[in-house]
mmCIF file of C-alpha atoms in Angstrom:
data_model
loop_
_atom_site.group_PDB
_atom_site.id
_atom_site.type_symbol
_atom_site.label_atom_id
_atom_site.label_comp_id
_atom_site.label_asym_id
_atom_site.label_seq_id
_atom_site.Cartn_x
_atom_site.Cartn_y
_atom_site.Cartn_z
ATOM 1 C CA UNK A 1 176.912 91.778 177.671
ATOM 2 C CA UNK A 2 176.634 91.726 181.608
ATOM 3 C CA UNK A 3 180.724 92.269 181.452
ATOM 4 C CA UNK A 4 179.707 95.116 184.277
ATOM 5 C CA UNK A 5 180.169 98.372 182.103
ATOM 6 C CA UNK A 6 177.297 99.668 183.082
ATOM 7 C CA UNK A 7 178.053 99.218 186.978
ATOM 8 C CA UNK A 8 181.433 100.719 186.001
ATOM 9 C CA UNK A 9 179.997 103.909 184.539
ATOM 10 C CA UNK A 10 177.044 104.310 187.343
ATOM 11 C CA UNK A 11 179.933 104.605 190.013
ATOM 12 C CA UNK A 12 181.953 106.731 188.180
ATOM 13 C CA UNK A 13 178.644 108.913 188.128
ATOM 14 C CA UNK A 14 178.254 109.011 191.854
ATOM 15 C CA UNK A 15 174.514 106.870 190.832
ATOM 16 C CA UNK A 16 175.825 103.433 192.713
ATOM 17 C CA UNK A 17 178.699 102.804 194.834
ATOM 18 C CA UNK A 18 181.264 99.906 194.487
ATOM 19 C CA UNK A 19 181.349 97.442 196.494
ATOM 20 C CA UNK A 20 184.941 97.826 196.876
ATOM 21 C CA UNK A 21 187.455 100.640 196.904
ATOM 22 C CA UNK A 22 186.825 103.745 196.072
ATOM 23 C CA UNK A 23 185.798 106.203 193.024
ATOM 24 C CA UNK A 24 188.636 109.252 193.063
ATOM 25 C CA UNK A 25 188.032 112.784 191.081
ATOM 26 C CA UNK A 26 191.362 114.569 189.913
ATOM 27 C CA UNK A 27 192.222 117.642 189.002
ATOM 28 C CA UNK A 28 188.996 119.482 190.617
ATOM 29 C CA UNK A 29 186.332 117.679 189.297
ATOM 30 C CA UNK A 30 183.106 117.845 191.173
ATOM 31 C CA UNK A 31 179.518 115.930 191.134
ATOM 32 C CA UNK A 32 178.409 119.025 189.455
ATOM 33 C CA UNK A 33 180.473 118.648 186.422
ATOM 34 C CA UNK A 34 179.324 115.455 185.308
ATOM 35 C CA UNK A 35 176.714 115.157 183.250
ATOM 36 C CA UNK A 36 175.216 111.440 182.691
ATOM 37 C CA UNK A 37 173.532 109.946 180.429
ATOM 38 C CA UNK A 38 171.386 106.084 181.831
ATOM 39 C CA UNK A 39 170.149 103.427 179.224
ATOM 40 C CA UNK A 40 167.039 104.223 181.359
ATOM 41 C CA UNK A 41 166.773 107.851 180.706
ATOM 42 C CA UNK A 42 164.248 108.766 183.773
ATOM 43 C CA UNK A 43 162.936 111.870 183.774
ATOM 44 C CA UNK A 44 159.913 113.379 185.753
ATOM 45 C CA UNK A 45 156.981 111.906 183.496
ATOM 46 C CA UNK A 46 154.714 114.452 183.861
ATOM 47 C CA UNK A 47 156.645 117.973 183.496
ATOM 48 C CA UNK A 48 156.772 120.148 180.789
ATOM 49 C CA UNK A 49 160.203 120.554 178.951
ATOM 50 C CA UNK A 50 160.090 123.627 180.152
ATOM 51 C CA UNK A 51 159.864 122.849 184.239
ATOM 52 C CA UNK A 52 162.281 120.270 183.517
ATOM 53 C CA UNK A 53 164.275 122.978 182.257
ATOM 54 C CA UNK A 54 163.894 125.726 184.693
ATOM 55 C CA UNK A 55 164.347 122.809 187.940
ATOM 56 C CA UNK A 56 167.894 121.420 186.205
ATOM 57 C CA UNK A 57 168.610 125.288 185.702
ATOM 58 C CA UNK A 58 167.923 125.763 189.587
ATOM 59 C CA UNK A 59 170.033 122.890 190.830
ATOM 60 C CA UNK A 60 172.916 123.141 189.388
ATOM 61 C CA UNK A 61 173.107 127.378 189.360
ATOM 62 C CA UNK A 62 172.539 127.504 185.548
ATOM 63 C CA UNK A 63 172.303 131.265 184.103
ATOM 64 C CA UNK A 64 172.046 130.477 180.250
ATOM 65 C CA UNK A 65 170.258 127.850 178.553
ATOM 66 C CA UNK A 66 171.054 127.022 175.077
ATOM 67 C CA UNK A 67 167.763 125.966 173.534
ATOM 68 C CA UNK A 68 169.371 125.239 170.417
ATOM 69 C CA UNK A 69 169.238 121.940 170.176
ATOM 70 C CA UNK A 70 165.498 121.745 171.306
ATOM 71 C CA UNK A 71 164.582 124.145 168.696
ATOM 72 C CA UNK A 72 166.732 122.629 166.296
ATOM 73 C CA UNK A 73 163.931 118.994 166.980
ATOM 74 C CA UNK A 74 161.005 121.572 167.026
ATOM 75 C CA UNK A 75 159.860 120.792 170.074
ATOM 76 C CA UNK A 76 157.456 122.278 172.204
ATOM 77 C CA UNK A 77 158.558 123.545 175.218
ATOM 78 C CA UNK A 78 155.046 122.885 177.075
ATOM 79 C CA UNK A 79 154.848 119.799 175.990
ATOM 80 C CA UNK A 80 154.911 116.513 178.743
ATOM 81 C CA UNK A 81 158.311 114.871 178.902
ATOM 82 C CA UNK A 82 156.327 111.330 178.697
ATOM 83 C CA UNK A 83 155.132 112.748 175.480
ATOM 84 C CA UNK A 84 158.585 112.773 173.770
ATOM 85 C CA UNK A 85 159.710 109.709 171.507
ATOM 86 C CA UNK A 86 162.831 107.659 172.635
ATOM 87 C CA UNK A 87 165.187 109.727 170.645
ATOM 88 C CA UNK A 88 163.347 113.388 171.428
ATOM 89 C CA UNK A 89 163.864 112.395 175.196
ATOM 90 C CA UNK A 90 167.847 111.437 174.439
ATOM 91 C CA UNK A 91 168.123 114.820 172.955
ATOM 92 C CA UNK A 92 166.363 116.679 175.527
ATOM 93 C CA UNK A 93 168.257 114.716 178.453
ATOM 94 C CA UNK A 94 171.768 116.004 176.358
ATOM 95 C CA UNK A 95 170.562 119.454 176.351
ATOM 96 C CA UNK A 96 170.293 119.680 180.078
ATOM 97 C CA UNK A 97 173.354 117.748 180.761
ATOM 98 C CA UNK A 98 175.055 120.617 177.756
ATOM 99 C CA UNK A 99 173.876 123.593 179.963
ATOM 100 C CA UNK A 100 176.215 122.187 182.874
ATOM 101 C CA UNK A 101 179.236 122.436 180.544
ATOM 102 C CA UNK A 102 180.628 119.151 182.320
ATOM 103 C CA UNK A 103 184.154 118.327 182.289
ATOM 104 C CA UNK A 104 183.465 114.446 182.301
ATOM 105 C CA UNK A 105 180.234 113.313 180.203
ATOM 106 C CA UNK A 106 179.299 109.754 180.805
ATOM 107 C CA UNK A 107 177.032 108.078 178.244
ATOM 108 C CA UNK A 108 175.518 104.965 178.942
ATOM 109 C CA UNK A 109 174.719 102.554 175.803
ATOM 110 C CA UNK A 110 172.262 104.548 174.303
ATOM 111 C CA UNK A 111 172.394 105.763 170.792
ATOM 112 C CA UNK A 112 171.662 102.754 168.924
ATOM 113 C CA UNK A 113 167.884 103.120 170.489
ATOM 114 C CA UNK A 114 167.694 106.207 168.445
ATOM 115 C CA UNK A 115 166.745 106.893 164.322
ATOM 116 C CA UNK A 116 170.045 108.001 162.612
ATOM 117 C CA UNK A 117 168.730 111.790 162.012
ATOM 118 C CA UNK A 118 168.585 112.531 166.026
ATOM 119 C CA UNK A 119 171.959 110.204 166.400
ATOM 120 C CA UNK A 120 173.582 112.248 163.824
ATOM 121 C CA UNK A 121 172.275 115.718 166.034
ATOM 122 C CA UNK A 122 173.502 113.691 169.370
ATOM 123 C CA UNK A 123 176.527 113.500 168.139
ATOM 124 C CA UNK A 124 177.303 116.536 166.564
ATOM 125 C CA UNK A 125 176.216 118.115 170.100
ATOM 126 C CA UNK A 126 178.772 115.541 172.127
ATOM 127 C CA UNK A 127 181.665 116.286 169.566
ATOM 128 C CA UNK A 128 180.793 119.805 169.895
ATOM 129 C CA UNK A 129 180.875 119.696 173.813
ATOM 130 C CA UNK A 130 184.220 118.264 173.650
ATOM 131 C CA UNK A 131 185.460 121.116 171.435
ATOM 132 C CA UNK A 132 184.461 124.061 172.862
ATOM 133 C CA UNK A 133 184.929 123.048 176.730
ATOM 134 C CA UNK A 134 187.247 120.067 176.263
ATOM 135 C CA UNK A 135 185.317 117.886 178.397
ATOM 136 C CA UNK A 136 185.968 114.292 178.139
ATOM 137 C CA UNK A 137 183.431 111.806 176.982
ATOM 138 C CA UNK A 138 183.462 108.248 178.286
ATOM 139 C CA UNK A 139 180.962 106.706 175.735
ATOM 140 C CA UNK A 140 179.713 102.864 176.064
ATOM 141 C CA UNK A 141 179.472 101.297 172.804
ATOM 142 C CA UNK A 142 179.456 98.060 171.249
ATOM 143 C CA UNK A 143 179.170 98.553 167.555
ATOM 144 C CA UNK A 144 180.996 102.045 166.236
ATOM 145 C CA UNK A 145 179.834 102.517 162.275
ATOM 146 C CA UNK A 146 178.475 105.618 163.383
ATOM 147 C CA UNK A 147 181.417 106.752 165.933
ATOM 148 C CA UNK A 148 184.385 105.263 163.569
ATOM 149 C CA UNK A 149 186.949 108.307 163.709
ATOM 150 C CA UNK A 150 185.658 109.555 167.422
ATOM 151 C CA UNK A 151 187.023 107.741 170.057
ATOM 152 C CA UNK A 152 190.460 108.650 171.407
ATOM 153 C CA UNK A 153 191.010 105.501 173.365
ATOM 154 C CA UNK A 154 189.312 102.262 173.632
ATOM 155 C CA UNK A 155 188.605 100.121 176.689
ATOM 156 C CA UNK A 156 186.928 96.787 176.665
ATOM 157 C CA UNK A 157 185.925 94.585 179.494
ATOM 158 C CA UNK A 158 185.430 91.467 180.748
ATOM 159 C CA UNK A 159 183.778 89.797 183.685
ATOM 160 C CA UNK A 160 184.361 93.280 185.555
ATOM 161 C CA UNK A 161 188.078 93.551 184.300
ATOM 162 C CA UNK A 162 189.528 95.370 181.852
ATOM 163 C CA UNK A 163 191.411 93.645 179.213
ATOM 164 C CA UNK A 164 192.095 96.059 176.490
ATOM 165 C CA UNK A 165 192.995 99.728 177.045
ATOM 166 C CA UNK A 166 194.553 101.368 173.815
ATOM 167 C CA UNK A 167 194.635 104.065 172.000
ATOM 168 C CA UNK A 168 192.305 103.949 168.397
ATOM 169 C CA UNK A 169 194.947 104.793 165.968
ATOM 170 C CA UNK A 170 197.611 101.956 168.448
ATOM 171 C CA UNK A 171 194.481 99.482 168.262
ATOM 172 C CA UNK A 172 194.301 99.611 163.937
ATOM 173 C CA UNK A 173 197.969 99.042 163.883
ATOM 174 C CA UNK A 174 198.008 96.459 166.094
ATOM 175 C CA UNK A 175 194.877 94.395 164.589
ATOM 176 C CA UNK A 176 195.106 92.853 161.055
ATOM 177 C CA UNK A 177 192.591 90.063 159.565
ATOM 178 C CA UNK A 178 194.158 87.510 157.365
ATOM 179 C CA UNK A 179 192.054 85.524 154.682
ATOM 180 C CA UNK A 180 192.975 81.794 154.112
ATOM 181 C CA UNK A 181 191.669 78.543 152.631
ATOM 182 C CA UNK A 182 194.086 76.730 154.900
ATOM 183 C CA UNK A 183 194.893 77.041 158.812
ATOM 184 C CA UNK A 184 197.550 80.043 159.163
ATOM 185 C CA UNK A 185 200.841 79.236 160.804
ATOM 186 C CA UNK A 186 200.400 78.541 164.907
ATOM 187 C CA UNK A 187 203.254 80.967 165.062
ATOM 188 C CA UNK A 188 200.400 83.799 164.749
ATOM 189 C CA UNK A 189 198.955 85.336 167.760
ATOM 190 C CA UNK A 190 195.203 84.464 166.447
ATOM 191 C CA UNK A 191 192.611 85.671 169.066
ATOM 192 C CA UNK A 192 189.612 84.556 167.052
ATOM 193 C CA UNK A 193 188.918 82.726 163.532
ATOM 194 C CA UNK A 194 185.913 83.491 161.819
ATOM 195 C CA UNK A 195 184.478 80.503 158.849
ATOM 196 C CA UNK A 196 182.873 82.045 155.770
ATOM 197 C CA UNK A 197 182.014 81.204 152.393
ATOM 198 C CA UNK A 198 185.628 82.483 150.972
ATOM 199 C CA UNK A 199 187.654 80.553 153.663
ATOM 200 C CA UNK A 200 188.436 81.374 156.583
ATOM 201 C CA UNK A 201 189.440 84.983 158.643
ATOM 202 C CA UNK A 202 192.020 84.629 161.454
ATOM 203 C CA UNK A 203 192.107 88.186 163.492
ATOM 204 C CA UNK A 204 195.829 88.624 164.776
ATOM 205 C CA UNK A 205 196.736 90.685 168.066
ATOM 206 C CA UNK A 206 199.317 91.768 168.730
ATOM 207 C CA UNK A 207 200.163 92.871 164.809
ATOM 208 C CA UNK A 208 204.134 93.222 164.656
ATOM 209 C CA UNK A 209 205.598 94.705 160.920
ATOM 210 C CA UNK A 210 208.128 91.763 161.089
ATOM 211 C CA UNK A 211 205.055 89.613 160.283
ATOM 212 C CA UNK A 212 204.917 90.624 156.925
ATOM 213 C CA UNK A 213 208.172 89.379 155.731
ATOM 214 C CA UNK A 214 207.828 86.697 157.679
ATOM 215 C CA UNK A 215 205.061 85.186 156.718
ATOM 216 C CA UNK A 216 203.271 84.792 153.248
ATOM 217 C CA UNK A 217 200.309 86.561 154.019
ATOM 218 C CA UNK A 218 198.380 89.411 153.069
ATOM 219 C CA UNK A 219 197.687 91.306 156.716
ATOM 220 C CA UNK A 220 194.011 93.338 156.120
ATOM 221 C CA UNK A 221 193.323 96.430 157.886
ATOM 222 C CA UNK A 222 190.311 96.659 159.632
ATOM 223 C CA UNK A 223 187.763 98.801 161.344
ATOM 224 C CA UNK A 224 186.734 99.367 164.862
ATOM 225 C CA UNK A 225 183.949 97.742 164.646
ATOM 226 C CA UNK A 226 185.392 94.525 163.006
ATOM 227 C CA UNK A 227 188.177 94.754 165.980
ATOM 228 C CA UNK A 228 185.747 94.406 168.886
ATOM 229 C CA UNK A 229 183.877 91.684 167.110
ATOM 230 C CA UNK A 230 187.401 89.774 167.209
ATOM 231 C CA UNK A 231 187.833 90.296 170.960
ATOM 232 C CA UNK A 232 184.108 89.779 171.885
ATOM 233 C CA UNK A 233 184.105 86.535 169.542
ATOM 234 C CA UNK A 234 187.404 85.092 170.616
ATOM 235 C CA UNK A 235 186.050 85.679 174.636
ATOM 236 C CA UNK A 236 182.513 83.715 173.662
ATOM 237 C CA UNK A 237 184.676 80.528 172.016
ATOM 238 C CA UNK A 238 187.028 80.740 174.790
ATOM 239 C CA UNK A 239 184.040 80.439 177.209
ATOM 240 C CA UNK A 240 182.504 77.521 174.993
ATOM 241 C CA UNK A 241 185.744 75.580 174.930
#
């Protein structure tokens, strides 16, 4: 929290400029073709789903809109954005930014506010996005139950920095948990020790395959979720010590 990821992903929108240096598109990417998606959500209040519809439609030179996810929520298209839950209004923001067919969609942390049948639809509509126009998805997260086998790459920051940038399937490999009544060796490259009832976890980084014939220990695999823990726990003791 407050590491600056959402700053990051607000100037990579074109929403906030840095301070410093400068934000660079490649290969012809364009304002138009990227969609974003705030923590804040704001919307105009008091149109219908429908103006919304026909004003995004307008702006950014939209022939077809797929209604398909609206009608898939039964919504009503006269209806008041303000009237919309949390989630309705994440799925309704998602359709608009879907009708762009953006190359680079930018989603803030956002779909832990919402119940798991709309995340489940949100996500079905990002992976879909990604499939059919292969548009890359830069997706803020901090737990990932719910996004285990999706992410491609993983990035985590610190105090504006990044200080982690690997690939998923690099990151598993590379991340074991060990389970121990005793202190492991010092040898280990440890980046955070967790206590529990059963002992203790140690979370090793870098992982090498030498380990495991050199040491006696059994080396756990572990999930992304379990991984970032290790890195976000290891930086909080680091800052208390």
């Amino acid at each position: 929290n407050g590491a600056g990821k959402t700053t990051f992903i607000k100037c990579l929108a074109g929403v906030i400029f840095p301070d410093k240096g400068t934000i660079e598109y490649t290969g012809g990417l364009t304002k138009e073709k990227i969609g974003f998606i705030s923590d804040q959500v704001s919307l105009f209040e008091n149109w219908s789903l429908k103006k919304g519809i026909d004003f995004h439609k307008h702006i950014f030179k939209i022939q077809d809109f797929d209604l398909s996810l609206i009608e898939k929520l039964k919504l009503n298209l006269n209806s008041k954005i303000k009237n919309l839950s949390a989630g309705e209004r994440v799925l309704y923001h998602l359709s608009l930014l879907l009708a762009q067919k953006p190359d680079l969609l930018l989603i803030d942390e956002i779909i832990h506010t919402i119940d798991p049948y709309l995340r489940d639809n949100f996500l079905e509509a990002v992976i879909g996005l990604m499939d059919e126009c292969r548009s890359t998805v830069i997706m803020i997260n901090h737990t990932f139950s719910e996004v285990e086998k999706i992410p491609e790459r993983l990035l985590v920051m610190e105090e504006g920095t990044f200080i982690l940038d690997e690939s998923s399937e690099t990151l598993r490999h590379r991340v074991k948990k060990i389970i121990a009544a005793e202190k492991i060796k010092p040898e280990l490259p440890c980046i955070f020790t967790k206590e529990t009832d059963f002992g203790s976890e140690y979370f090793i980084y870098p992982f090498e395959e030498k380990f495991r014939s050199s040491f006696d220990y059994e080396f756990l695999d572990i999930n992304l979720t379990e991984i970032m823990k290790a890195f976000i726990g290891g930086h909080y003791v680091e800052k208390r010590i």
